[in-house]
């Protein structure tokens, strides 16, 4: 019985790379602009709660944080560092209540995410 459970866990399916919708802070769907990156944390469409849109993608797709340069990612994705604006994050931290900031950005523990290769 234990062997069956171990095998089932080893073959667990992932939603990485599956389509998802990027949303703004108010919950409205965003249309990604060419050449820009978007990271929506809190997506209920993705098991990792991260929906990402990168240049060259045709919309959002489920992603997850990864360990850094050279780290592996499932589903044909590669580990890459996103260009996150620390100035934007600092201004949002100053503008928002601590609870709201945590709700919007609390899951942001890394700037390395699994992305579609260019």
PDB file of C-alpha atoms in Angstrom:
ATOM      1  CA  UNK A   1       0.000   0.000   0.000  1.00  0.00           C
ATOM      2  CA  UNK A   2       2.826   2.409   0.834  1.00  0.00           C
ATOM      3  CA  UNK A   3       4.502   1.699  -2.509  1.00  0.00           C
ATOM      4  CA  UNK A   4       1.293   2.587  -4.374  1.00  0.00           C
ATOM      5  CA  UNK A   5       1.039   5.917  -2.554  1.00  0.00           C
ATOM      6  CA  UNK A   6       4.693   6.720  -3.255  1.00  0.00           C
ATOM      7  CA  UNK A   7       4.280   5.986  -6.962  1.00  0.00           C
ATOM      8  CA  UNK A   8       1.147   8.101  -7.154  1.00  0.00           C
ATOM      9  CA  UNK A   9       2.984  11.041  -5.593  1.00  0.00           C
ATOM     10  CA  UNK A  10       5.919  10.627  -7.972  1.00  0.00           C
ATOM     11  CA  UNK A  11       3.568  10.823 -10.971  1.00  0.00           C
ATOM     12  CA  UNK A  12       1.556  13.774  -9.701  1.00  0.00           C
ATOM     13  CA  UNK A  13       0.317  16.027 -12.485  1.00  0.00           C
ATOM     14  CA  UNK A  14       1.251  19.678 -12.575  1.00  0.00           C
ATOM     15  CA  UNK A  15      -0.557  22.669 -14.035  1.00  0.00           C
ATOM     16  CA  UNK A  16       2.700  24.495 -14.821  1.00  0.00           C
ATOM     17  CA  UNK A  17       2.458  26.068 -18.252  1.00  0.00           C
ATOM     18  CA  UNK A  18      -1.358  25.827 -18.304  1.00  0.00           C
ATOM     19  CA  UNK A  19      -3.220  29.006 -19.350  1.00  0.00           C
ATOM     20  CA  UNK A  20      -4.387  31.388 -16.620  1.00  0.00           C
ATOM     21  CA  UNK A  21      -5.640  34.967 -16.355  1.00  0.00           C
ATOM     22  CA  UNK A  22      -3.407  37.789 -15.104  1.00  0.00           C
ATOM     23  CA  UNK A  23      -5.365  40.122 -12.817  1.00  0.00           C
ATOM     24  CA  UNK A  24      -4.678  43.556 -11.379  1.00  0.00           C
ATOM     25  CA  UNK A  25      -4.904  44.504  -7.689  1.00  0.00           C
ATOM     26  CA  UNK A  26      -8.676  45.022  -8.014  1.00  0.00           C
ATOM     27  CA  UNK A  27      -9.272  41.582  -9.552  1.00  0.00           C
ATOM     28  CA  UNK A  28      -9.857  42.795 -13.113  1.00  0.00           C
ATOM     29  CA  UNK A  29      -8.310  40.786 -15.932  1.00  0.00           C
ATOM     30  CA  UNK A  30      -5.317  42.480 -17.542  1.00  0.00           C
ATOM     31  CA  UNK A  31      -4.203  42.251 -21.151  1.00  0.00           C
ATOM     32  CA  UNK A  32      -0.427  41.831 -21.064  1.00  0.00           C
ATOM     33  CA  UNK A  33       1.422  44.519 -23.037  1.00  0.00           C
ATOM     34  CA  UNK A  34       4.177  43.443 -25.465  1.00  0.00           C
ATOM     35  CA  UNK A  35       7.668  43.354 -23.975  1.00  0.00           C
ATOM     36  CA  UNK A  36       6.483  43.426 -20.346  1.00  0.00           C
ATOM     37  CA  UNK A  37       6.416  40.795 -17.614  1.00  0.00           C
ATOM     38  CA  UNK A  38       3.445  40.276 -15.333  1.00  0.00           C
ATOM     39  CA  UNK A  39       3.332  38.169 -12.193  1.00  0.00           C
ATOM     40  CA  UNK A  40      -0.035  37.638 -10.531  1.00  0.00           C
ATOM     41  CA  UNK A  41       0.307  35.965  -7.150  1.00  0.00           C
ATOM     42  CA  UNK A  42      -2.883  34.550  -5.700  1.00  0.00           C
ATOM     43  CA  UNK A  43      -4.277  32.965  -8.855  1.00  0.00           C
ATOM     44  CA  UNK A  44      -6.869  30.331  -7.983  1.00  0.00           C
ATOM     45  CA  UNK A  45      -6.348  28.860 -11.471  1.00  0.00           C
ATOM     46  CA  UNK A  46      -2.830  27.666 -10.601  1.00  0.00           C
ATOM     47  CA  UNK A  47      -1.811  25.151  -7.969  1.00  0.00           C
ATOM     48  CA  UNK A  48       1.195  27.333  -7.061  1.00  0.00           C
ATOM     49  CA  UNK A  49      -1.038  30.458  -7.078  1.00  0.00           C
ATOM     50  CA  UNK A  50       1.352  32.159  -9.539  1.00  0.00           C
ATOM     51  CA  UNK A  51       0.169  33.281 -12.992  1.00  0.00           C
ATOM     52  CA  UNK A  52       2.903  34.733 -15.172  1.00  0.00           C
ATOM     53  CA  UNK A  53       2.927  36.475 -18.560  1.00  0.00           C
ATOM     54  CA  UNK A  54       6.285  37.013 -20.234  1.00  0.00           C
ATOM     55  CA  UNK A  55       7.361  38.615 -23.511  1.00  0.00           C
ATOM     56  CA  UNK A  56       6.499  36.322 -26.391  1.00  0.00           C
ATOM     57  CA  UNK A  57       3.724  34.493 -24.543  1.00  0.00           C
ATOM     58  CA  UNK A  58       0.139  34.734 -25.740  1.00  0.00           C
ATOM     59  CA  UNK A  59      -1.233  35.468 -22.282  1.00  0.00           C
ATOM     60  CA  UNK A  60      -0.772  34.190 -18.767  1.00  0.00           C
ATOM     61  CA  UNK A  61       0.406  30.716 -17.786  1.00  0.00           C
ATOM     62  CA  UNK A  62       0.832  28.937 -14.459  1.00  0.00           C
ATOM     63  CA  UNK A  63       4.314  29.150 -12.992  1.00  0.00           C
ATOM     64  CA  UNK A  64       6.150  28.563  -9.732  1.00  0.00           C
ATOM     65  CA  UNK A  65       9.240  29.895  -7.992  1.00  0.00           C
ATOM     66  CA  UNK A  66      12.509  28.080  -8.740  1.00  0.00           C
ATOM     67  CA  UNK A  67      15.933  27.942  -7.107  1.00  0.00           C
ATOM     68  CA  UNK A  68      17.970  30.170  -9.425  1.00  0.00           C
ATOM     69  CA  UNK A  69      20.262  30.026 -12.451  1.00  0.00           C
ATOM     70  CA  UNK A  70      20.548  26.496 -13.806  1.00  0.00           C
ATOM     71  CA  UNK A  71      17.740  25.095 -11.655  1.00  0.00           C
ATOM     72  CA  UNK A  72      15.344  22.749 -13.395  1.00  0.00           C
ATOM     73  CA  UNK A  73      11.661  23.361 -13.994  1.00  0.00           C
ATOM     74  CA  UNK A  74       8.997  20.877 -15.097  1.00  0.00           C
ATOM     75  CA  UNK A  75       6.761  21.101 -18.162  1.00  0.00           C
ATOM     76  CA  UNK A  76       9.452  22.378 -20.554  1.00  0.00           C
ATOM     77  CA  UNK A  77       9.870  25.627 -18.614  1.00  0.00           C
ATOM     78  CA  UNK A  78      13.233  27.131 -17.647  1.00  0.00           C
ATOM     79  CA  UNK A  79      14.279  28.902 -14.443  1.00  0.00           C
ATOM     80  CA  UNK A  80      14.804  32.631 -15.076  1.00  0.00           C
ATOM     81  CA  UNK A  81      14.997  35.759 -12.970  1.00  0.00           C
ATOM     82  CA  UNK A  82      12.151  38.221 -13.430  1.00  0.00           C
ATOM     83  CA  UNK A  83      12.794  41.946 -13.622  1.00  0.00           C
ATOM     84  CA  UNK A  84      10.926  42.999 -10.491  1.00  0.00           C
ATOM     85  CA  UNK A  85      10.924  46.673  -9.631  1.00  0.00           C
ATOM     86  CA  UNK A  86      12.060  47.109  -6.029  1.00  0.00           C
ATOM     87  CA  UNK A  87      11.057  50.790  -6.266  1.00  0.00           C
ATOM     88  CA  UNK A  88       7.497  49.743  -7.124  1.00  0.00           C
ATOM     89  CA  UNK A  89       7.411  47.222  -4.277  1.00  0.00           C
ATOM     90  CA  UNK A  90       8.780  49.819  -1.829  1.00  0.00           C
ATOM     91  CA  UNK A  91       6.203  52.412  -2.930  1.00  0.00           C
ATOM     92  CA  UNK A  92       3.390  49.862  -2.576  1.00  0.00           C
ATOM     93  CA  UNK A  93       4.652  48.906   0.906  1.00  0.00           C
ATOM     94  CA  UNK A  94       4.508  52.603   1.884  1.00  0.00           C
ATOM     95  CA  UNK A  95       1.037  53.159   0.366  1.00  0.00           C
ATOM     96  CA  UNK A  96      -0.762  50.034   1.535  1.00  0.00           C
ATOM     97  CA  UNK A  97      -1.679  48.801   4.965  1.00  0.00           C
ATOM     98  CA  UNK A  98       0.546  45.926   6.139  1.00  0.00           C
ATOM     99  CA  UNK A  99      -2.364  43.468   5.738  1.00  0.00           C
ATOM    100  CA  UNK A 100      -3.124  44.571   2.160  1.00  0.00           C
ATOM    101  CA  UNK A 101       0.554  44.491   1.186  1.00  0.00           C
ATOM    102  CA  UNK A 102       0.855  40.978   2.611  1.00  0.00           C
ATOM    103  CA  UNK A 103      -2.269  39.920   0.710  1.00  0.00           C
ATOM    104  CA  UNK A 104      -0.946  41.239  -2.611  1.00  0.00           C
ATOM    105  CA  UNK A 105       2.795  40.603  -2.326  1.00  0.00           C
ATOM    106  CA  UNK A 106       3.267  38.239   0.616  1.00  0.00           C
ATOM    107  CA  UNK A 107       3.902  35.218  -1.593  1.00  0.00           C
ATOM    108  CA  UNK A 108       6.733  36.976  -3.385  1.00  0.00           C
ATOM    109  CA  UNK A 109       9.677  35.170  -1.860  1.00  0.00           C
ATOM    110  CA  UNK A 110      11.863  35.026  -4.951  1.00  0.00           C
ATOM    111  CA  UNK A 111      12.442  36.738  -8.269  1.00  0.00           C
ATOM    112  CA  UNK A 112      13.290  33.383  -9.914  1.00  0.00           C
ATOM    113  CA  UNK A 113      10.346  31.701 -11.668  1.00  0.00           C
ATOM    114  CA  UNK A 114       9.760  28.930 -14.189  1.00  0.00           C
ATOM    115  CA  UNK A 115       9.175  30.645 -17.552  1.00  0.00           C
ATOM    116  CA  UNK A 116       8.571  29.626 -21.136  1.00  0.00           C
ATOM    117  CA  UNK A 117      11.834  29.678 -23.083  1.00  0.00           C
ATOM    118  CA  UNK A 118      12.155  32.459 -25.690  1.00  0.00           C
TER     119      UNK A 118
END
